[in-house]
N, CA, C and O atoms as a MOPAC input file, in Angstrom:
PM7 MOZYME 1SCF
protein

 N      2.79900 1    -1.17100 1     9.05100 1
 C      1.90100 1    -2.29200 1     9.07800 1
 C      2.69900 1    -3.54900 1     8.74600 1
 O      3.47000 1    -3.56800 1     7.78700 1
 N      2.51200 1    -4.58300 1     9.53200 1
 C      3.17900 1    -5.87400 1     9.31800 1
 C      2.48200 1    -6.59300 1     8.17400 1
 O      1.26700 1    -6.78700 1     8.20400 1
 N      3.25900 1    -6.99200 1     7.15600 1
 C      2.68000 1    -7.68200 1     6.00000 1
 C      3.41300 1    -8.97400 1     5.68300 1
 O      3.23600 1    -9.53200 1     4.60000 1
 N      4.22900 1    -9.45700 1     6.60100 1
 C      5.04300 1   -10.63900 1     6.33600 1
 C      4.18000 1   -11.89000 1     6.19300 1
 O      3.10100 1   -11.98500 1     6.77700 1
 N      4.66800 1   -12.83600 1     5.41300 1
 C      4.01600 1   -14.12000 1     5.19000 1
 C      5.06200 1   -15.21200 1     5.33400 1
 O      6.23100 1   -14.91900 1     5.58600 1
 N      4.66100 1   -16.45500 1     5.18000 1
 C      5.60700 1   -17.56700 1     5.23700 1
 C      6.30600 1   -17.70300 1     3.89100 1
 O      5.72400 1   -18.19500 1     2.92400 1
 N      7.55400 1   -17.26400 1     3.84000 1
 C      8.35500 1   -17.28500 1     2.62500 1
 C      9.64000 1   -18.03700 1     2.93000 1
 O     10.18600 1   -17.88300 1     4.02300 1
 N     10.14300 1   -18.84400 1     2.00300 1
 C     11.39200 1   -19.56700 1     2.24500 1
 C     12.53000 1   -18.63100 1     2.65800 1
 O     12.59500 1   -17.48100 1     2.22400 1
 N     13.41700 1   -19.14300 1     3.50000 1
 C     14.58100 1   -18.38600 1     3.97500 1
 C     15.40600 1   -17.84500 1     2.80600 1
 O     15.48800 1   -18.46000 1     1.74300 1
 N     16.01400 1   -16.67900 1     3.03300 1
 C     16.94300 1   -16.11800 1     2.07600 1
 C     16.31700 1   -15.23600 1     1.01600 1
 O     17.04400 1   -14.62900 1     0.23000 1
 N     14.99400 1   -15.14100 1     0.96200 1
 C     14.34100 1   -14.28300 1    -0.01900 1
 C     14.00400 1   -12.93000 1     0.60100 1
 O     13.84200 1   -12.81200 1     1.81500 1
 N     13.90400 1   -11.93200 1    -0.23800 1
 C     13.62500 1   -10.57600 1     0.20700 1
 C     12.12000 1   -10.39300 1     0.40400 1
 O     11.40000 1   -10.07800 1    -0.54400 1
 N     11.65700 1   -10.58800 1     1.61300 1
 C     10.24100 1   -10.41500 1     1.94400 1
 C     10.03900 1    -9.03700 1     2.57000 1
 O     10.88800 1    -8.55800 1     3.32200 1
 N      8.91600 1    -8.40900 1     2.25500 1
 C      8.57700 1    -7.12800 1     2.87300 1
 C      7.96800 1    -7.43900 1     4.23800 1
 O      6.85300 1    -7.95000 1     4.33200 1
 N      8.72400 1    -7.11900 1     5.29900 1
 C      8.26500 1    -7.37900 1     6.66200 1
 C      7.20000 1    -6.37900 1     7.08400 1
 O      6.19500 1    -6.75200 1     7.69000 1
 N      7.42300 1    -5.09900 1     6.76200 1
 C      6.47500 1    -4.06200 1     7.13700 1
 C      6.77400 1    -2.79400 1     6.34400 1
 O      7.82900 1    -2.65000 1     5.72700 1
 N      5.80700 1    -1.88200 1     6.38500 1
 C      5.98700 1    -0.56500 1     5.77800 1
 C      5.24900 1     0.44400 1     6.65200 1
 O      4.35100 1     0.08000 1     7.41100 1
 N      5.62900 1     1.69100 1     6.54100 1
 C      4.97100 1     2.75400 1     7.30100 1
 C      5.44500 1     4.09200 1     6.77900 1
 O      6.21700 1     4.14700 1     5.82100 1
 N      4.99500 1     5.17000 1     7.39300 1
 C      5.39100 1     6.49700 1     6.91500 1
 C      6.91700 1     6.64300 1     6.84900 1
 O      7.60500 1     6.58000 1     7.86900 1
 N      7.42600 1     6.83700 1     5.63900 1
 C      8.84500 1     7.10100 1     5.45200 1
 C      9.78300 1     5.92900 1     5.60900 1
 O     10.99100 1     6.13300 1     5.73000 1
 N      9.26000 1     4.66500 1     5.61100 1
 C     10.17500 1     3.53800 1     5.80100 1
 C      9.56600 1     2.22300 1     5.32400 1
 O      8.35100 1     2.06500 1     5.20800 1
 N     10.47500 1     1.29000 1     5.05500 1
 C     10.15500 1    -0.10800 1     4.78300 1
 C     11.07700 1    -0.96000 1     5.64200 1
 O     12.19000 1    -0.53600 1     5.95200 1
 N     10.64400 1    -2.13400 1     6.02700 1
 C     11.53900 1    -3.14100 1     6.60400 1
 C     11.42700 1    -4.35300 1     5.69500 1
 O     10.37100 1    -4.97500 1     5.57200 1
 N     12.56100 1    -4.66900 1     5.05800 1
 C     12.60700 1    -5.74400 1     4.07000 1
 C     13.73000 1    -6.68700 1     4.46300 1
 O     14.88500 1    -6.28000 1     4.59400 1
 N     13.37500 1    -7.95600 1     4.65000 1
 C     14.34300 1    -8.96800 1     5.10200 1
 C     15.11100 1    -8.46000 1     6.32100 1
 O     16.32900 1    -8.61300 1     6.41100 1
 N     14.38200 1    -7.85600 1     7.25100 1
 C     14.89600 1    -7.34800 1     8.53000 1
 C     15.78000 1    -6.11700 1     8.41300 1
 O     16.37500 1    -5.70400 1     9.40800 1
 N     15.88800 1    -5.51300 1     7.23000 1
 C     16.67700 1    -4.29300 1     7.03500 1
 C     15.71400 1    -3.12500 1     6.83000 1
 O     14.76900 1    -3.22600 1     6.04800 1
 N     15.95400 1    -2.01300 1     7.53600 1
 C     15.10300 1    -0.83600 1     7.42300 1
 C     15.62400 1     0.07200 1     6.31300 1
 O     16.81500 1     0.37400 1     6.24600 1
 N     14.71700 1     0.49600 1     5.45300 1
 C     15.01500 1     1.40900 1     4.34600 1
 C     14.17700 1     2.66400 1     4.53500 1
 O     12.99400 1     2.57200 1     4.86300 1
 N     14.77000 1     3.83300 1     4.33300 1
 C     14.03200 1     5.09800 1     4.43700 1
 C     13.99800 1     5.81000 1     3.09000 1
 O     14.03400 1     7.03800 1     3.01900 1
 N     13.92900 1     5.01600 1     2.02500 1
 C     13.87200 1     5.54700 1     0.66700 1
 C     12.94100 1     4.66600 1    -0.15600 1
 O     12.54900 1     3.58600 1     0.28400 1
 N     12.59400 1     5.12600 1    -1.34200 1
 C     11.87900 1     4.27200 1    -2.27900 1
 C     12.81000 1     3.11500 1    -2.62400 1
 O     14.02700 1     3.29400 1    -2.67300 1
 N     12.25000 1     1.92900 1    -2.86300 1
 C     13.06000 1     0.74100 1    -3.10000 1
 C     12.50900 1    -0.09800 1    -4.24000 1
 O     11.33100 1    -0.01700 1    -4.59000 1
 N     13.39700 1    -0.90800 1    -4.80800 1
 C     13.02500 1    -1.97400 1    -5.73100 1
 C     13.39800 1    -3.27100 1    -5.04400 1
 O     14.52900 1    -3.44900 1    -4.59400 1
 N     12.42900 1    -4.17900 1    -4.96800 1
 C     12.62500 1    -5.45900 1    -4.30200 1
 C     12.44500 1    -6.57700 1    -5.31800 1
 O     11.42900 1    -6.64200 1    -6.01000 1
 N     13.43600 1    -7.45300 1    -5.40100 1
 C     13.32600 1    -8.68800 1    -6.17600 1
 C     13.53000 1    -9.83000 1    -5.18700 1
 O     13.91700 1    -9.58200 1    -4.04600 1
 N     13.28300 1   -11.06200 1    -5.58700 1
 C     13.49100 1   -12.15200 1    -4.62600 1
 C     14.89900 1   -12.19000 1    -4.04200 1
 O     15.07800 1   -12.61900 1    -2.90300 1
 N     15.90900 1   -11.74500 1    -4.80800 1
 C     17.29700 1   -11.84900 1    -4.36300 1
 C     17.87500 1   -10.59500 1    -3.72500 1
 O     18.83900 1   -10.68600 1    -2.96500 1
 N     17.30600 1    -9.41400 1    -4.01800 1
 C     17.93200 1    -8.18900 1    -3.53100 1
 C     16.93300 1    -7.05200 1    -3.38000 1
 O     15.86400 1    -7.04800 1    -3.99000 1
 N     17.31200 1    -6.09200 1    -2.55200 1
 C     16.59400 1    -4.83300 1    -2.41800 1
 C     17.59700 1    -3.72600 1    -2.68300 1
 O     18.70500 1    -3.73400 1    -2.14700 1
 N     17.19600 1    -2.76500 1    -3.52300 1
 C     18.05700 1    -1.63000 1    -3.84200 1
 C     17.23100 1    -0.35100 1    -3.76600 1
 O     16.00500 1    -0.37300 1    -3.87700 1
 N     17.92500 1     0.75400 1    -3.57500 1
 C     17.25500 1     2.04500 1    -3.56700 1
 C     16.69000 1     2.33600 1    -4.95500 1
 O     17.32600 1     2.02900 1    -5.96400 1
 N     15.50400 1     2.92300 1    -5.00700 1
 C     14.88300 1     3.36000 1    -6.25900 1
 C     14.92200 1     4.88300 1    -6.25600 1
 O     14.13600 1     5.50900 1    -5.54500 1
 N     15.80900 1     5.49100 1    -7.02600 1
 C     16.06200 1     6.93200 1    -6.90700 1
 C     15.02500 1     7.79900 1    -7.62900 1
 O     15.33700 1     8.47800 1    -8.60700 1
 N     13.78600 1     7.76100 1    -7.12700 1
 C     12.74900 1     8.64000 1    -7.66300 1
 C     12.03800 1     9.32100 1    -6.50200 1
 O     12.09800 1     8.85200 1    -5.36500 1
 N     11.36400 1    10.43300 1    -6.79600 1
 C     10.58700 1    11.10700 1    -5.75300 1
 C      9.10700 1    11.19000 1    -6.11600 1
 O      8.27100 1    11.46100 1    -5.25400 1
 N      8.78000 1    10.95800 1    -7.38200 1
 C      7.37700 1    10.88900 1    -7.81800 1
 C      7.30200 1     9.91200 1    -8.98800 1
 O      8.30000 1     9.67100 1    -9.66700 1
 N      6.12500 1     9.35600 1    -9.22000 1
 C      5.98400 1     8.29800 1   -10.21500 1
 C      6.35700 1     8.78300 1   -11.61300 1
 O      6.81200 1     7.98300 1   -12.43100 1
 N      6.18200 1    10.05200 1   -11.90600 1
 C      6.55100 1    10.56700 1   -13.22400 1
 C      8.06300 1    10.54900 1   -13.44900 1
 O      8.50900 1    10.69600 1   -14.58700 1
 N      8.87000 1    10.37100 1   -12.38100 1
 C     10.33000 1    10.25300 1   -12.50800 1
 C     10.75800 1     8.85600 1   -12.96300 1
 O     11.88900 1     8.66700 1   -13.41100 1
 N      9.85600 1     7.88100 1   -12.84900 1
 C     10.21200 1     6.49500 1   -13.18300 1
 C     10.42400 1     6.34900 1   -14.68200 1
 O      9.64100 1     6.84300 1   -15.49300 1
 N     11.50300 1     5.65700 1   -15.02500 1
 C     11.77800 1     5.34500 1   -16.42900 1
 C     12.50400 1     4.00400 1   -16.48800 1
 O     12.78600 1     3.39500 1   -15.45600 1
 N     12.80200 1     3.55300 1   -17.69800 1
 C     13.43700 1     2.23900 1   -17.83100 1
 C     14.79500 1     2.20000 1   -17.13200 1
 O     15.18800 1     1.15200 1   -16.61900 1
 N     15.50800 1     3.30700 1   -17.10400 1
 C     16.79400 1     3.34500 1   -16.41100 1
 C     16.65100 1     3.13000 1   -14.92200 1
 O     17.45800 1     2.42800 1   -14.31200 1
 N     15.62700 1     3.73200 1   -14.32900 1
 C     15.43500 1     3.57800 1   -12.88400 1
 C     14.95300 1     2.17400 1   -12.52200 1
 O     15.07200 1     1.75500 1   -11.37100 1
 N     14.41000 1     1.44600 1   -13.49900 1
 C     13.92500 1     0.08100 1   -13.26400 1
 C     14.89800 1    -0.98700 1   -13.75200 1
 O     14.52300 1    -2.15200 1   -13.89100 1
 N     16.13700 1    -0.59800 1   -14.01200 1
 C     17.16100 1    -1.53300 1   -14.50100 1
 C     17.29800 1    -2.80800 1   -13.65600 1
 O     17.46400 1    -3.88500 1   -14.22800 1
 N     17.23300 1    -2.72900 1   -12.29600 1
 C     17.34800 1    -3.97400 1   -11.51500 1
 C     16.25500 1    -4.99500 1   -11.85500 1
 O     16.47000 1    -6.20000 1   -11.72400 1
 N     15.10300 1    -4.52400 1   -12.28400 1
 C     14.01600 1    -5.42200 1   -12.68300 1
 C     14.22700 1    -5.90600 1   -14.11100 1
 O     14.14300 1    -7.10400 1   -14.38400 1
 N     14.49700 1    -4.98800 1   -15.01100 1
 C     14.61600 1    -5.32100 1   -16.43400 1
 C     15.81500 1    -6.21300 1   -16.71500 1
 O     15.79700 1    -6.98500 1   -17.67400 1
 N     16.87200 1    -6.11800 1   -15.88200 1
 C     18.08600 1    -6.91200 1   -16.09900 1
 C     18.19700 1    -8.11100 1   -15.15700 1
 O     19.23400 1    -8.77300 1   -15.13200 1
 N     17.16400 1    -8.39900 1   -14.39600 1
 C     17.22800 1    -9.50300 1   -13.42200 1
 C     17.46200 1   -10.83900 1   -14.13300 1
 O     16.91300 1   -11.10000 1   -15.20300 1
 N     18.29200 1   -11.67200 1   -13.50600 1
 C     18.58900 1   -13.00300 1   -14.03100 1
 C     18.55800 1   -13.99000 1   -12.87500 1
 O     19.44900 1   -13.94500 1   -12.02700 1
 N     17.58200 1   -14.87100 1   -12.80400 1
 C     16.55600 1   -15.11800 1   -13.81100 1
 C     15.56400 1   -13.96200 1   -13.90400 1
 O     15.43800 1   -13.15600 1   -12.98200 1
 N     14.87000 1   -13.89800 1   -15.02400 1
 C     13.97500 1   -12.77900 1   -15.32000 1
 C     12.77700 1   -12.69300 1   -14.38900 1
 O     12.39900 1   -13.65800 1   -13.72500 1
 N     12.20300 1   -11.51600 1   -14.36500 1
 C     11.01100 1   -11.22300 1   -13.56600 1
 C      9.76900 1   -11.44300 1   -14.43300 1
 O      9.73800 1   -11.05400 1   -15.60100 1
 N      8.74600 1   -12.07400 1   -13.84800 1
 C      7.47300 1   -12.30400 1   -14.54200 1
 C      6.50800 1   -11.14300 1   -14.35900 1
 O      5.81500 1   -10.74100 1   -15.29400 1
 N      6.47200 1   -10.60600 1   -13.12900 1
 C      5.48800 1    -9.58900 1   -12.75800 1
 C      6.17400 1    -8.48500 1   -11.97500 1
 O      6.93300 1    -8.75500 1   -11.04500 1
 N      5.90600 1    -7.23100 1   -12.35400 1
 C      6.38900 1    -6.06800 1   -11.61700 1
 C      5.18900 1    -5.34300 1   -11.03300 1
 O      4.27000 1    -4.95500 1   -11.75500 1
 N      5.20700 1    -5.16400 1    -9.72000 1
 C      4.19000 1    -4.39300 1    -9.02300 1
 C      4.78700 1    -3.03400 1    -8.69400 1
 O      5.87800 1    -2.95400 1    -8.13000 1
 N      4.08900 1    -1.98200 1    -9.03800 1
 C      4.58600 1    -0.63800 1    -8.75100 1
 C      3.68100 1    -0.02100 1    -7.69500 1
 O      2.50300 1     0.24200 1    -7.94100 1
 N      4.25200 1     0.20600 1    -6.51400 1
 C      3.53800 1     0.84700 1    -5.41200 1
 C      3.73000 1     2.34200 1    -5.50900 1
 O      4.85500 1     2.83000 1    -5.40100 1
 N      2.64200 1     3.08200 1    -5.71300 1
 C      2.72400 1     4.50700 1    -6.02100 1
 C      2.48400 1     5.42200 1    -4.82600 1
 O      2.13400 1     6.58900 1    -5.00400 1
 N      2.66500 1     4.91400 1    -3.62300 1
 C      2.49900 1     5.74900 1    -2.43000 1
 C      1.17500 1     5.48200 1    -1.74200 1
 O      0.66200 1     4.36400 1    -1.77600 1
 N      0.62200 1     6.51500 1    -1.11700 1
 C     -0.60600 1     6.35500 1    -0.33600 1
 C     -1.81000 1     6.00200 1    -1.19900 1
 O     -2.73500 1     5.33600 1    -0.73400 1
 N     -1.80200 1     6.44600 1    -2.45200 1
 C     -2.92600 1     6.14700 1    -3.33700 1
 C     -2.40300 1     5.65800 1    -4.67800 1
 O     -1.27000 1     5.94100 1    -5.06800 1
 N     -3.25500 1     4.91800 1    -5.37000 1
 C     -2.87500 1     4.37500 1    -6.67100 1
 C     -2.79500 1     5.49900 1    -7.69700 1
 O     -3.67900 1     6.35100 1    -7.78500 1
 N     -1.70700 1     5.47700 1    -8.47300 1
 C     -1.54900 1     6.38800 1    -9.60500 1
 C     -1.17000 1     5.54900 1   -10.81600 1
 O     -0.54000 1     4.50000 1   -10.68800 1
 N     -1.55400 1     6.01700 1   -11.96900 1
 C     -1.17500 1     5.32300 1   -13.20100 1
 C      0.27900 1     5.63300 1   -13.53000 1
 O      0.75700 1     6.74600 1   -13.31100 1
 N      0.97300 1     4.63000 1   -14.06000 1
 C      2.34000 1     4.87700 1   -14.51200 1
 C      2.26200 1     5.36700 1   -15.96000 1
 O      1.29300 1     5.07200 1   -16.65900 1
 N      3.26500 1     6.10700 1   -16.41000 1
 C      3.23600 1     6.61800 1   -17.78100 1
 C      3.09700 1     5.47700 1   -18.79600 1
 O      3.71900 1     4.42500 1   -18.64900 1
 N      2.27700 1     5.69800 1   -19.82000 1
 C      2.02500 1     4.66300 1   -20.83200 1
 C      3.29700 1     4.17900 1   -21.51600 1
 O      3.43500 1     2.98400 1   -21.77800 1
 N      4.23000 1     5.08500 1   -21.81200 1
 C      5.46000 1     4.65800 1   -22.48800 1
 C      6.28400 1     3.73300 1   -21.60100 1
 O      6.93200 1     2.81300 1   -22.10000 1
 N      6.26700 1     3.96800 1   -20.28900 1
 C      6.98000 1     3.08600 1   -19.36500 1
 C      6.28200 1     1.72800 1   -19.28900 1
 O      6.93900 1     0.68700 1   -19.30000 1
 N      4.96400 1     1.74000 1   -19.21300 1
 C      4.19400 1     0.48900 1   -19.18400 1
 C      4.50300 1    -0.35300 1   -20.42800 1
 O      4.71700 1    -1.56100 1   -20.32600 1
 N      4.52600 1     0.27800 1   -21.57600 1
 C      4.80900 1    -0.44400 1   -22.81900 1
 C      6.24000 1    -0.97000 1   -22.85900 1
 O      6.47700 1    -2.07000 1   -23.35600 1
 N      7.19300 1    -0.20400 1   -22.34400 1
 C      8.59300 1    -0.64400 1   -22.28100 1
 C      8.72200 1    -1.89300 1   -21.42300 1
 O      9.42100 1    -2.83600 1   -21.79400 1
 N      8.05300 1    -1.90300 1   -20.28300 1
 C      8.10900 1    -3.05900 1   -19.37600 1
 C      7.46800 1    -4.27300 1   -20.03200 1
 O      8.02600 1    -5.36900 1   -19.99700 1
 N      6.31300 1    -4.08200 1   -20.62000 1
 C      5.61700 1    -5.19500 1   -21.28300 1
 C      6.41800 1    -5.73600 1   -22.46100 1
 O      6.38800 1    -6.93800 1   -22.72700 1
 N      7.13600 1    -4.86000 1   -23.17300 1
 C      7.96400 1    -5.29900 1   -24.30900 1
 C      9.07500 1    -6.24500 1   -23.85100 1
 O      9.59600 1    -7.02000 1   -24.65300 1
 N      9.44200 1    -6.18600 1   -22.55900 1
 C     10.44800 1    -7.08500 1   -21.98900 1
 C      9.83400 1    -8.41100 1   -21.54200 1
 O     10.52600 1    -9.27500 1   -21.00400 1
 N      8.52100 1    -8.56200 1   -21.77100 1
 C      7.83600 1    -9.78600 1   -21.37100 1
 C      7.45300 1    -9.82600 1   -19.90500 1
 O      7.22000 1   -10.89900 1   -19.35000 1
 N      7.38800 1    -8.66200 1   -19.27500 1
 C      7.07300 1    -8.56000 1   -17.85200 1
 C      5.67300 1    -7.96300 1   -17.69800 1
 O      5.38200 1    -6.90400 1   -18.25500 1
 N      4.81400 1    -8.63800 1   -16.94800 1
 C      3.52000 1    -8.06600 1   -16.61700 1
 C      3.71500 1    -6.95500 1   -15.60300 1
 O      4.59800 1    -7.04800 1   -14.75100 1
 N      2.91400 1    -5.91300 1   -15.67900 1
 C      3.08000 1    -4.76800 1   -14.77600 1
 C      1.72000 1    -4.28800 1   -14.29400 1
 O      0.74600 1    -4.26200 1   -15.04500 1
 N      1.68000 1    -3.90800 1   -13.01700 1
 C      0.46200 1    -3.35800 1   -12.44100 1
 C      0.85000 1    -2.31200 1   -11.41600 1
 O      1.80600 1    -2.50000 1   -10.66400 1
 N      0.11800 1    -1.21300 1   -11.38100 1
 C      0.35400 1    -0.18900 1   -10.36600 1
 C     -0.80000 1    -0.21600 1    -9.36700 1
 O     -1.94500 1    -0.50500 1    -9.71400 1
 N     -0.46200 1     0.09300 1    -8.12200 1
 C     -1.42300 1     0.08700 1    -7.02400 1
 C     -0.83500 1     0.90000 1    -5.88800 1
 O      0.32800 1     1.29700 1    -5.95700 1
 N     -1.61100 1     1.15800 1    -4.84100 1
 C     -1.02100 1     1.86000 1    -3.70300 1
 C      0.07000 1     0.97500 1    -3.09000 1
 O      0.06100 1    -0.24400 1    -3.26000 1
 N      0.98500 1     1.58900 1    -2.39400 1
 C      2.15500 1     0.87100 1    -1.88200 1
 C      1.79000 1    -0.26300 1    -0.92500 1
 O      2.40400 1    -1.32900 1    -0.97600 1
 N      0.81600 1    -0.05600 1    -0.06500 1
 C      0.41300 1    -1.12400 1     0.85200 1
 C     -0.05100 1    -2.36000 1     0.10300 1
 O      0.34500 1    -3.47800 1     0.43400 1
 N     -0.89000 1    -2.16300 1    -0.90700 1
 C     -1.36600 1    -3.29300 1    -1.70800 1
 C     -0.21200 1    -3.95300 1    -2.45100 1
 O     -0.18200 1    -5.17700 1    -2.57800 1
 N      0.73300 1    -3.16400 1    -2.94200 1
 C      1.89000 1    -3.72500 1    -3.64700 1
 C      2.73900 1    -4.57800 1    -2.71100 1
 O      3.21000 1    -5.64300 1    -3.11000 1
 N      2.94200 1    -4.13400 1    -1.48400 1
 C      3.72200 1    -4.91500 1    -0.50300 1
 C      3.05000 1    -6.24800 1    -0.22700 1
 O      3.70400 1    -7.29100 1    -0.25600 1
 N      1.75500 1    -6.22400 1     0.04000 1
 C      1.02300 1    -7.45600 1     0.35500 1
 C      1.00800 1    -8.40900 1    -0.84200 1
 O      1.22800 1    -9.61000 1    -0.68600 1
 N      0.74800 1    -7.87400 1    -2.03400 1
 C      0.67900 1    -8.71000 1    -3.23300 1
 C      2.03800 1    -9.30400 1    -3.55900 1
 O      2.12700 1   -10.47400 1    -3.93100 1
 N      3.09900 1    -8.51600 1    -3.42600 1
 C      4.45100 1    -9.01200 1    -3.64200 1
 C      4.72400 1   -10.22500 1    -2.74900 1
 O      5.20400 1   -11.25200 1    -3.22800 1
 N      4.41800 1   -10.10800 1    -1.45100 1
 C      4.67900 1   -11.20400 1    -0.51700 1
 C      3.89300 1   -12.46000 1    -0.87500 1
 O      4.42700 1   -13.56600 1    -0.79200 1
 N      2.63900 1   -12.30400 1    -1.27200 1
 C      1.81900 1   -13.46500 1    -1.64700 1
 C      2.41800 1   -14.15100 1    -2.87300 1
 O      2.57200 1   -15.37300 1    -2.88400 1
 N      2.75500 1   -13.37700 1    -3.90500 1
 C      3.32500 1   -13.97000 1    -5.12300 1
 C      4.69200 1   -14.60300 1    -4.84400 1
 O      5.01200 1   -15.65600 1    -5.39500 1
 N      5.49300 1   -13.96400 1    -3.99400 1
 C      6.78700 1   -14.52500 1    -3.60900 1
 C      6.60100 1   -15.86100 1    -2.90200 1
 O      7.32700 1   -16.81600 1    -3.17700 1
 N      5.63400 1   -15.93300 1    -1.99600 1
 C      5.36300 1   -17.17400 1    -1.26100 1
 C      4.89300 1   -18.28200 1    -2.20500 1
 O      5.09600 1   -19.46400 1    -1.92600 1
 N      4.26900 1   -17.90400 1    -3.31700 1
 C      3.82800 1   -18.87600 1    -4.32000 1
 C      4.96200 1   -19.32100 1    -5.23400 1
 O      4.76400 1   -20.18000 1    -6.09300 1
 N      6.14900 1   -18.74500 1    -5.05700 1
 C      7.29300 1   -19.11100 1    -5.88400 1
 C      7.36300 1   -18.37900 1    -7.21100 1
 O      8.09500 1   -18.79600 1    -8.10900 1
 N      6.61800 1   -17.30200 1    -7.34500 1
 C      6.62300 1   -16.52600 1    -8.59000 1
 C      7.86000 1   -15.63200 1    -8.66300 1
 O      8.41500 1   -15.24900 1    -7.63200 1
 N      8.28500 1   -15.30300 1    -9.87000 1
 C      9.38300 1   -14.37500 1   -10.10900 1
 C      8.77600 1   -12.96900 1   -10.15100 1
 O      8.44600 1   -12.45400 1   -11.21900 1
 N      8.63700 1   -12.36600 1    -8.97900 1
 C      7.96600 1   -11.09300 1    -8.82100 1
 C      8.95300 1   -10.03800 1    -8.34400 1
 O      9.93100 1   -10.35300 1    -7.66700 1
 N      8.69300 1    -8.79200 1    -8.70000 1
 C      9.45900 1    -7.65700 1    -8.19500 1
 C      8.46700 1    -6.56400 1    -7.81000 1
 O      7.34600 1    -6.52000 1    -8.31500 1
 N      8.89700 1    -5.68400 1    -6.90800 1
 C      8.08000 1    -4.54800 1    -6.51200 1
 C      8.94400 1    -3.30300 1    -6.49400 1
 O     10.02100 1    -3.29000 1    -5.89800 1
 N      8.46400 1    -2.25600 1    -7.15000 1
 C      9.07500 1    -0.93400 1    -7.08800 1
 C      8.16300 1    -0.11600 1    -6.18400 1
 O      7.01400 1     0.15700 1    -6.53400 1
 N      8.67900 1     0.27600 1    -5.01500 1
 C      7.83400 1     0.81100 1    -3.95100 1
 C      8.19000 1     2.24300 1    -3.59800 1
 O      9.32300 1     2.54300 1    -3.22400 1
 N      7.19600 1     3.13000 1    -3.72400 1
 C      7.36300 1     4.50900 1    -3.26400 1
 C      6.95400 1     4.57700 1    -1.80200 1
 O      6.10900 1     3.80300 1    -1.35300 1
 N      7.54300 1     5.48700 1    -1.06900 1
 C      7.20900 1     5.67000 1     0.35200 1
 C      5.77600 1     6.14000 1     0.52300 1
 O      5.21200 1     6.80000 1    -0.34900 1
 N      5.19500 1     5.78600 1     1.67200 1
 C      3.85100 1     6.29000 1     2.02100 1
 C      3.99500 1     7.41100 1     3.02600 1
 O      2.99500 1     7.98300 1     3.46000 1

């Protein structure tokens, strides 16, 4: 599904997503990914329970810092572990989990607004 919006050049916008893939800033990814305004990297997890602070290092160590982290949990929304949620919030980052499609769309809207947003996206 095409989810692109009008975003300034040079930022990592989610162009589209579909079964087993993402297209981000015109690059196709066939893995879970973490997207920040400046970069996209592989997110080495296979289920949301695998996520931990180590796997979210690109978000937690981003400079400049991230304000909001959206976690796309696949085809349907799943809750992230409470200890992970608290770890993220302790870094001063707001966090919300939702299905991956909603996370892609919300990420693009916040990016277009100039927000310091990141998305950790599981495949659908």
